[in-house]
Amino acid sequence: MDKKKAVDDTEPGPAPSRPVDRFGFIKPEQGTSPDGISKSKSIHERERERDERRIKKWRKMIGVGGSDWKHYVRRNPHVVKRRIRKGIPDCLRGLVWQLISGSRDLLLLNPGVYETLVIYETSASELEIIRDISRTFPSHIFFQQRHGPGQRSLYNVLKAYSVYDRDVGYVQGMGFLAGLLLLYMSEEDAFWLLVALLKGAVHAPMEGLYQAGLPLVQQYLYQFEKLVLEQMPQLGQHFIEEMINPSMYASQWFITVFSYSFPFHLTVRVWDVFLYEGIKVVFQVGLALLRFCHDELVKLPFEKLLHAFRNFPEEATDPDVLLPIAFTFKVSSRLEELEKEYQNKLEGSNASTSTKRSYPLKLKTMSRIGSRALSNFTNRCQIVNTIVVNEMECLLIHVLLLPTPQVSCPSVISPTTPPPNSNPLAPQIPLVNRLGLSNRRRAVAVLGRADFPGMATAAKAFWNSPVGPRTTHFWGPVANWGFVLAGLVDMNKPPEMISGNMTAAMCVYSGLFMRFAWMVQPRNYLLLACHASNESVQLYQFSRWARAQGYLENIEPEGQQ
C-alpha cells in the first residue's frame, strides 16, 4: 500500500508498469553499478532533505499564492538570489517560476486569450507539432501515452504559441521548453511562461533562437567560443586545432536550455537560476562543464571529443558540484562587449574580405549570400512590379480607346526608376494626352481607380489571414455552400418530397452557425454569408412543406361562414 501511494505521488497519469524516479521518468531496465545507484540515491536524498528545510522559508517568502513575492524581492534581493541558487523546493517550483519570469502578470492581463488561440485558431505548423510530440521527453510517464493527456497538453501549448507569434511559429526545440513547463504547471500557465521567455517579459527576448537562420544562436555561439578562449586558453586552442567549434556541441544547450540531454535534476536547478538571472546562466553552466572536464578534453582527438560532449561524467552533472563552479565565472559585462563586437562584425562582413578566423565559417558565408540574395530579390521585385503596372496600364488604355494607334508602351524600364508615390499610374498619364477628351477622361478615371500594388498587398493579407485560403475556416464555408445549391435545386421539386424534420434541422443548424460566425474572433464573414443564404433557402423550403401539409391554409372566421 505504501509503495503504491509513493508512485501515485510522483505520477500525474495512470500507474506505470516500470519504476519511475521522483520526477516521473522511467528508470532504465539495464542494471547499473552499485556505486552509481548509491550516488544517485545520495543526490536525491540530499535534495529532498534540502527541500524540506527550505519549504517553510519559501512559503513565508512568497506568501499565499505569491502575494508577498514582489515586496520581499524589493526588500531582500540578495537573499532571494542566494535561495534560488540553492534550489527552489519542487512543490513550489511551478509557482515561483511564474513569479520570477513575469508570466503571472501576462496571464492576468490576457484572460481568455489562450483558450481562443487553442479552440478558434489554426496553425500552419500543426502537422510538424504532431510529428514531434512523441520525441519530447519520451521516457516520462506524462508524455508516454500516444494522444494521452500529456501529449494533448503539449500540442495545445505549441499550437497556441505558433498562432500567437506567427513570425516564429514552431521550431522543434520549443517542445522541450514547453514539455518542461507542463510538468510543473497548467497549459495556460506554461503558454504564458513560454511567451514571457521568448518575448522578454523580464530578460532579453529569446525568440531569435527560433527565427529563420537562428540569428541569436549564432550570436551566442560566437560569444561562447570567445569566452572559452579567454577562460580556458589551452582547451580553446585545442578545439581550434581539432576543428571543433561550439555549433557541434553547444547549440542544443542554448536552444533547449539544457533540457534535452542532461539529467533532469540538473535541468530544473539550471532553470531555477536561468529564469531569475537570464541567459548568462547558460554560458556559465557551459563553461563549468568544460572546466570540470578540462584535463580529459585537452587530451582527446576530434572523434572522442564529440563523444565526450554527449556523455559527461555523472559527477559533472551533479548540480551541487557544477553550479558553484558556474557561478565563479563573471561574464555579464564581457557578454555585452562580445555582443557589440559580433554586431559590428555582421555590419562590416561585406566590406571585410579576410579575418583571422571566421566564426563559424559556413554560417557566416551563408548569411552573406542570403543577405545579398534578399537585396537583389527585393530590387528585382520592385522592377518587375513597375513593369507589370505599366503593362497593365497600356492594356487598359488599348481596351478603352481602340482603335487609337498612337498609344505605345515602354518595353524596358530602368532599374533605377524610383517607385511611384501616391498614384502608381501617374507616370503613364502623358501617354493619353493626344487622345480625345471623353476617351481620355474614361482612361484616367479607370486607371486612377486601379491600384495594383495595393491589390497585391490585400491579396497577400487575405492569403495569410486567420480565415484565409490556408485555413479550414475558409474551405469549410466554401464546402457548406453545397447546402445552399442543393436547396436551390430542390425548389423545383414537388413540396410533397420535402422532409419537414430535415428542413427544420437545417434551419436550426444554419442559425447556430450564423451566431458562431459572428461571435468568433476574427469574425468569419464567409461562413456567415453561407449560412445566412442557407437559412433563407431552408425557411422557404420549410414554408412550402408547411403549406403542402395544410398548416398555412387560410381559415375563414365562423361569422363569415
XYZ file of C-alpha atoms in Angstrom, residues 90-520:
431
model
C 9.978 21.083 -6.061
C 6.448 21.549 -4.696
C 6.715 25.339 -5.155
C 8.781 25.380 -8.340
C 5.908 25.962 -10.765
C 4.540 28.950 -8.848
C 7.971 30.514 -8.287
C 8.888 30.108 -11.968
C 5.777 32.066 -12.924
C 6.601 34.797 -10.414
C 10.243 35.307 -11.383
C 9.569 35.152 -15.135
C 6.723 37.683 -15.172
C 4.312 35.216 -16.790
C 1.779 35.540 -13.964
C 1.238 39.199 -14.883
C 0.804 38.300 -18.563
C -1.805 35.712 -17.630
C -3.807 38.197 -15.552
C -3.643 40.850 -18.283
C -4.836 38.489 -21.051
C -7.820 36.482 -19.794
C -9.307 34.096 -22.342
C -6.602 34.630 -24.961
C -5.109 31.153 -24.612
C -8.500 29.483 -24.947
C -9.200 31.469 -28.113
C -5.853 30.516 -29.651
C -6.365 26.817 -28.943
C -10.030 26.477 -29.927
C -10.707 29.025 -32.644
C -7.389 29.425 -34.452
C -5.463 27.191 -36.837
C -1.708 26.903 -37.259
C 0.360 26.128 -40.325
C 2.690 24.078 -38.087
C 0.104 21.647 -36.723
C 1.455 18.629 -38.654
C 5.032 19.360 -37.554
C 3.914 19.663 -33.936
C 2.034 16.353 -34.080
C 5.056 14.663 -35.627
C 7.479 15.917 -32.950
C 5.333 15.451 -29.852
C 6.365 11.841 -29.300
C 10.048 12.898 -29.323
C 9.640 15.195 -26.325
C 10.629 13.537 -23.042
C 9.680 10.059 -24.342
C 10.770 8.411 -21.089
C 8.452 10.485 -18.898
C 5.152 8.891 -17.909
C 3.214 12.110 -18.585
C 4.177 12.149 -22.270
C 4.424 8.425 -22.998
C 0.823 7.636 -23.871
C 0.042 8.362 -27.512
C -2.642 11.071 -27.686
C -2.732 10.967 -23.885
C -3.237 13.993 -21.623
C 0.449 14.928 -21.705
C 0.756 14.901 -25.482
C -2.540 16.759 -25.876
C -1.426 19.477 -23.470
C 1.927 19.793 -25.229
C 0.197 20.050 -28.605
C -2.156 22.763 -27.336
C 0.662 24.904 -25.919
C 2.854 24.637 -29.022
C -0.053 25.257 -31.376
C -1.203 28.270 -29.352
C 2.260 29.828 -29.470
C 2.674 29.170 -33.191
C -0.544 31.142 -33.724
C 0.315 33.819 -31.142
C 3.655 34.559 -32.833
C 3.338 33.616 -36.496
C 6.746 35.123 -37.294
C 8.408 32.469 -35.138
C 5.775 29.758 -35.483
C 7.060 26.409 -34.290
C 10.608 25.064 -34.136
C 11.474 21.583 -32.910
C 13.481 22.625 -29.833
C 10.499 24.524 -28.419
C 8.844 21.228 -27.480
C 11.350 20.587 -24.706
C 10.782 24.036 -23.200
C 7.008 23.596 -23.238
C 7.253 19.996 -22.001
C 9.409 21.000 -19.053
C 6.976 23.742 -18.076
C 3.965 21.426 -18.323
C 5.479 19.165 -15.674
C 5.086 21.992 -13.154
C 2.045 23.992 -14.233
C -1.158 24.018 -16.255
C -1.406 24.500 -20.018
C -2.296 28.184 -19.820
C 0.431 28.926 -17.264
C 3.006 27.092 -19.405
C 1.925 29.023 -22.507
C 2.326 32.425 -20.878
C 5.680 31.487 -19.374
C 6.827 30.472 -22.872
C 5.606 33.861 -24.141
C 7.429 35.642 -21.312
C 10.679 33.871 -22.213
C 10.590 34.381 -25.961
C 9.167 37.916 -25.874
C 11.374 39.091 -22.994
C 8.984 39.963 -20.173
C 11.880 40.264 -17.687
C 15.123 39.475 -19.507
C 16.260 39.856 -23.121
C 13.852 38.216 -25.621
C 14.847 34.759 -26.832
C 12.703 34.476 -29.953
C 15.856 34.857 -32.068
C 16.779 31.322 -31.014
C 13.917 30.017 -33.159
C 13.636 32.515 -36.008
C 14.723 31.670 -39.551
C 18.502 31.371 -39.692
C 18.760 31.098 -35.879
C 20.370 34.555 -35.548
C 20.528 34.508 -31.758
C 22.062 31.028 -31.719
C 24.869 32.259 -33.986
C 25.495 35.217 -31.692
C 25.550 33.052 -28.561
C 27.920 30.533 -30.142
C 30.265 33.333 -31.167
C 30.252 34.710 -27.621
C 30.733 31.253 -26.111
C 33.730 30.464 -28.318
C 35.399 33.703 -27.293
C 34.728 33.014 -23.619
C 36.251 29.532 -23.884
C 39.398 31.011 -25.431
C 39.625 33.622 -22.677
C 38.723 31.480 -19.670
C 40.458 28.249 -20.762
C 43.103 29.173 -23.376
C 44.626 25.679 -23.572
C 41.282 23.994 -24.180
C 40.190 26.698 -26.630
C 43.378 26.273 -28.644
C 42.914 22.510 -28.617
C 39.405 22.935 -30.035
C 40.821 25.118 -32.834
C 43.480 22.550 -33.683
C 40.902 19.758 -33.746
C 38.485 21.969 -35.754
C 35.834 21.838 -33.051
C 33.512 24.824 -32.910
C 30.651 25.391 -30.443
C 27.978 24.669 -33.048
C 28.990 20.988 -32.820
C 28.163 20.624 -29.140
C 26.603 23.773 -27.613
C 23.733 24.616 -29.972
C 21.205 22.486 -28.097
C 22.443 23.911 -24.784
C 21.092 27.304 -25.826
C 18.072 26.164 -27.858
C 16.689 23.903 -25.109
C 18.432 25.450 -22.058
C 19.926 22.088 -21.023
C 16.545 20.328 -21.097
C 17.369 17.954 -23.964
C 20.101 15.528 -22.913
C 21.041 16.339 -19.334
C 19.793 14.693 -16.118
C 16.525 16.226 -15.008
C 17.700 17.096 -11.502
C 20.394 19.288 -13.103
C 17.973 20.751 -15.667
C 15.489 22.075 -13.098
C 18.252 23.577 -10.963
C 19.649 25.354 -14.036
C 16.171 26.616 -14.896
C 15.697 27.959 -11.363
C 18.639 30.300 -11.848
C 18.101 30.868 -15.579
C 14.591 32.264 -15.122
C 15.818 34.659 -12.423
C 19.209 35.751 -13.809
C 18.816 35.339 -17.578
C 20.721 33.764 -20.450
C 24.133 34.354 -18.863
C 23.469 31.261 -16.750
C 23.612 29.060 -19.859
C 27.066 30.451 -20.638
C 28.188 29.903 -17.051
C 26.951 26.308 -16.908
C 28.527 25.529 -20.292
C 31.874 26.929 -19.150
C 31.586 24.987 -15.888
C 31.081 21.709 -17.779
C 34.205 22.351 -19.842
C 36.161 23.444 -16.772
C 35.157 20.312 -14.851
C 36.291 18.031 -17.717
C 39.189 20.247 -18.821
C 42.038 17.829 -18.152
C 40.381 14.994 -20.072
C 39.152 17.099 -23.004
C 42.556 18.589 -23.848
C 43.856 15.061 -24.491
C 41.101 13.807 -26.766
C 41.136 13.813 -30.584
C 38.259 15.009 -32.752
C 36.132 11.833 -32.717
C 36.424 11.243 -28.988
C 35.692 14.888 -28.240
C 32.308 14.631 -29.934
C 31.556 11.505 -27.914
C 32.641 13.191 -24.685
C 30.278 16.121 -25.283
C 27.367 13.694 -25.419
C 28.448 11.713 -22.363
C 29.591 13.900 -19.495
C 30.533 12.009 -16.316
C 27.892 11.752 -13.604
C 29.912 13.915 -11.221
C 29.892 16.736 -13.775
C 26.077 16.757 -13.854
C 25.651 16.979 -10.079
C 24.120 20.455 -9.558
C 25.707 20.811 -6.126
C 29.109 20.392 -7.764
C 28.569 22.058 -11.142
C 26.639 25.213 -10.215
C 29.182 26.559 -7.682
C 31.806 26.277 -10.434
C 29.466 28.055 -12.857
C 28.905 30.987 -10.512
C 32.667 31.661 -10.360
C 32.560 32.862 -13.999
C 31.731 36.575 -14.147
C 30.559 37.023 -17.713
C 27.871 39.721 -17.728
C 29.968 42.681 -18.842
C 32.049 40.564 -21.215
C 28.903 39.225 -22.892
C 27.766 42.779 -23.610
C 31.136 43.610 -25.165
C 31.118 40.464 -27.287
C 27.571 41.187 -28.437
C 28.616 44.612 -29.721
C 31.668 43.042 -31.352
C 29.522 40.445 -33.075
C 27.056 43.052 -34.340
C 29.915 45.134 -35.736
C 31.270 42.056 -37.478
C 27.902 41.421 -39.080
C 27.612 45.017 -40.264
C 31.117 45.017 -41.728
C 31.109 41.442 -43.039
C 30.561 42.528 -46.664
C 33.416 45.063 -46.519
C 35.993 42.794 -44.895
C 37.430 40.048 -47.116
C 39.572 38.194 -44.620
C 39.592 37.593 -40.884
C 41.889 35.671 -38.587
C 39.315 33.009 -38.000
C 35.741 33.269 -39.201
C 33.028 32.244 -36.768
C 31.537 29.899 -37.781
C 32.716 29.948 -41.406
C 29.794 28.177 -43.055
C 27.133 30.110 -41.180
C 28.737 33.468 -41.915
C 29.149 32.636 -45.607
C 25.501 31.590 -45.882
C 24.474 34.753 -44.046
C 26.340 36.924 -46.572
C 24.896 35.057 -49.541
C 21.401 35.207 -48.061
C 21.535 38.969 -47.377
C 22.819 39.722 -50.886
C 20.240 37.449 -52.491
C 17.473 39.083 -50.470
C 18.622 42.571 -51.506
C 18.797 41.585 -55.187
C 15.424 39.856 -54.963
C 13.821 42.962 -53.442
C 15.207 45.211 -56.159
C 14.096 42.833 -58.889
C 10.622 42.603 -57.365
C 10.312 46.386 -57.474
C 11.385 46.423 -61.132
C 9.004 43.623 -62.085
C 6.159 45.269 -60.176
C 6.732 48.554 -62.026
C 6.838 46.765 -65.397
C 3.628 44.852 -64.655
C 1.835 48.022 -63.568
C 2.823 49.869 -66.743
C 1.911 46.954 -68.994
C -1.493 46.730 -67.309
C -1.987 50.462 -67.860
C -1.280 50.134 -71.531
C -3.569 47.136 -71.869
C -6.444 49.024 -70.256
C -5.826 52.061 -72.463
C -5.895 49.889 -75.596
C -9.127 48.246 -74.469
C -10.807 51.560 -73.691
C -9.512 53.594 -76.617
C -9.324 51.256 -79.612
C -8.897 51.891 -82.493
C -6.429 54.624 -81.478
C -2.964 53.647 -82.807
C -0.951 56.430 -81.187
C -0.572 54.738 -77.781
C 2.754 52.993 -77.227
C 4.017 51.202 -74.149
C 7.604 51.242 -72.871
C 9.156 47.806 -73.177
C 12.096 48.388 -70.833
C 12.122 50.237 -67.550
C 15.378 51.294 -65.949
C 16.149 49.557 -62.626
C 16.930 52.983 -61.198
C 13.410 54.301 -61.870
C 12.012 55.266 -58.450
C 8.736 53.624 -57.491
C 5.683 55.927 -57.772
C 4.486 57.614 -54.622
C 0.805 58.462 -54.461
C -0.628 57.178 -57.763
C 1.217 54.197 -59.274
C -0.088 55.087 -62.718
C 0.827 58.788 -62.719
C 3.941 58.422 -64.995
C 1.751 56.970 -67.769
C -0.888 59.745 -67.970
C 1.047 61.654 -70.683
C 0.516 58.676 -72.971
C -3.101 59.702 -73.459
C -2.510 63.431 -73.856
C -3.143 63.308 -77.623
C -6.373 61.292 -77.325
C -9.901 62.576 -77.336
C -11.207 64.373 -74.257
C -14.010 61.930 -73.473
C -11.795 58.899 -74.060
C -9.038 60.486 -72.055
C -11.389 61.074 -69.124
C -12.528 57.468 -69.291
C -8.958 56.189 -69.318
C -7.775 58.432 -66.498
C -10.827 57.573 -64.395
C -10.306 53.840 -64.792
C -6.545 53.948 -64.339
C -6.783 56.331 -61.400
C -9.043 53.919 -59.562
C -6.697 50.969 -60.205
C -4.160 50.274 -57.502
C -2.337 47.122 -58.481
C 0.314 47.153 -55.715
C -2.489 47.719 -53.199
C -4.420 44.826 -54.692
C -1.366 42.598 -54.317
C -0.952 43.651 -50.698
C -4.612 42.997 -49.969
C -4.404 39.599 -51.644
C -1.357 38.694 -49.589
C -3.049 39.832 -46.371
C -6.112 37.744 -47.245
C -3.929 34.735 -48.045
C -2.196 34.909 -44.646
C -5.250 35.885 -42.598
C -6.702 33.528 -39.956
C -9.716 32.956 -42.220
C -7.790 32.869 -45.499
C -7.405 30.055 -48.057
C -4.632 28.450 -45.973
C -7.072 27.569 -43.175
C -10.080 25.348 -42.664
C -12.036 28.494 -41.721
C -12.067 29.308 -45.454
C -12.609 25.899 -47.048
C -15.260 24.862 -44.509
C -17.630 27.664 -45.540
C -16.805 27.061 -49.209
C -17.885 23.427 -48.827
C -21.038 24.474 -46.959
C -22.244 26.399 -49.999
C -23.221 22.944 -51.245
C -26.189 23.089 -48.856
C -27.341 26.314 -50.491
C -27.005 24.895 -54.015
C -28.854 21.724 -53.012
C -31.670 23.805 -51.514
C -31.959 25.889 -54.657
C -32.169 22.754 -56.793
C -34.867 21.321 -54.507
C -37.090 24.351 -55.136
C -38.120 22.795 -58.446
C -39.257 19.566 -56.804
C -42.790 18.888 -55.538
C -43.318 20.007 -51.896
C -44.510 16.501 -51.011
C -40.896 15.319 -51.399
C -39.604 17.775 -48.775
C -38.692 16.338 -45.376
C -40.037 18.636 -42.687
C -37.776 17.272 -39.958
C -34.629 17.593 -42.042
C -35.515 21.092 -43.250
C -36.220 22.236 -39.667
C -32.900 20.736 -38.548
C -31.095 22.611 -41.331
C -32.751 25.868 -40.211
C -31.536 25.362 -36.637
C -28.099 24.277 -37.897
C -27.607 27.406 -40.015
C -28.949 29.642 -37.242
C -26.391 28.290 -34.785
C -23.528 28.664 -37.227
C -24.579 32.201 -38.100
C -24.188 33.109 -34.438
C -20.859 31.259 -34.244
C -19.518 33.065 -37.347
C -20.456 36.417 -35.793
C -19.115 35.740 -32.294
C -15.799 34.100 -33.237
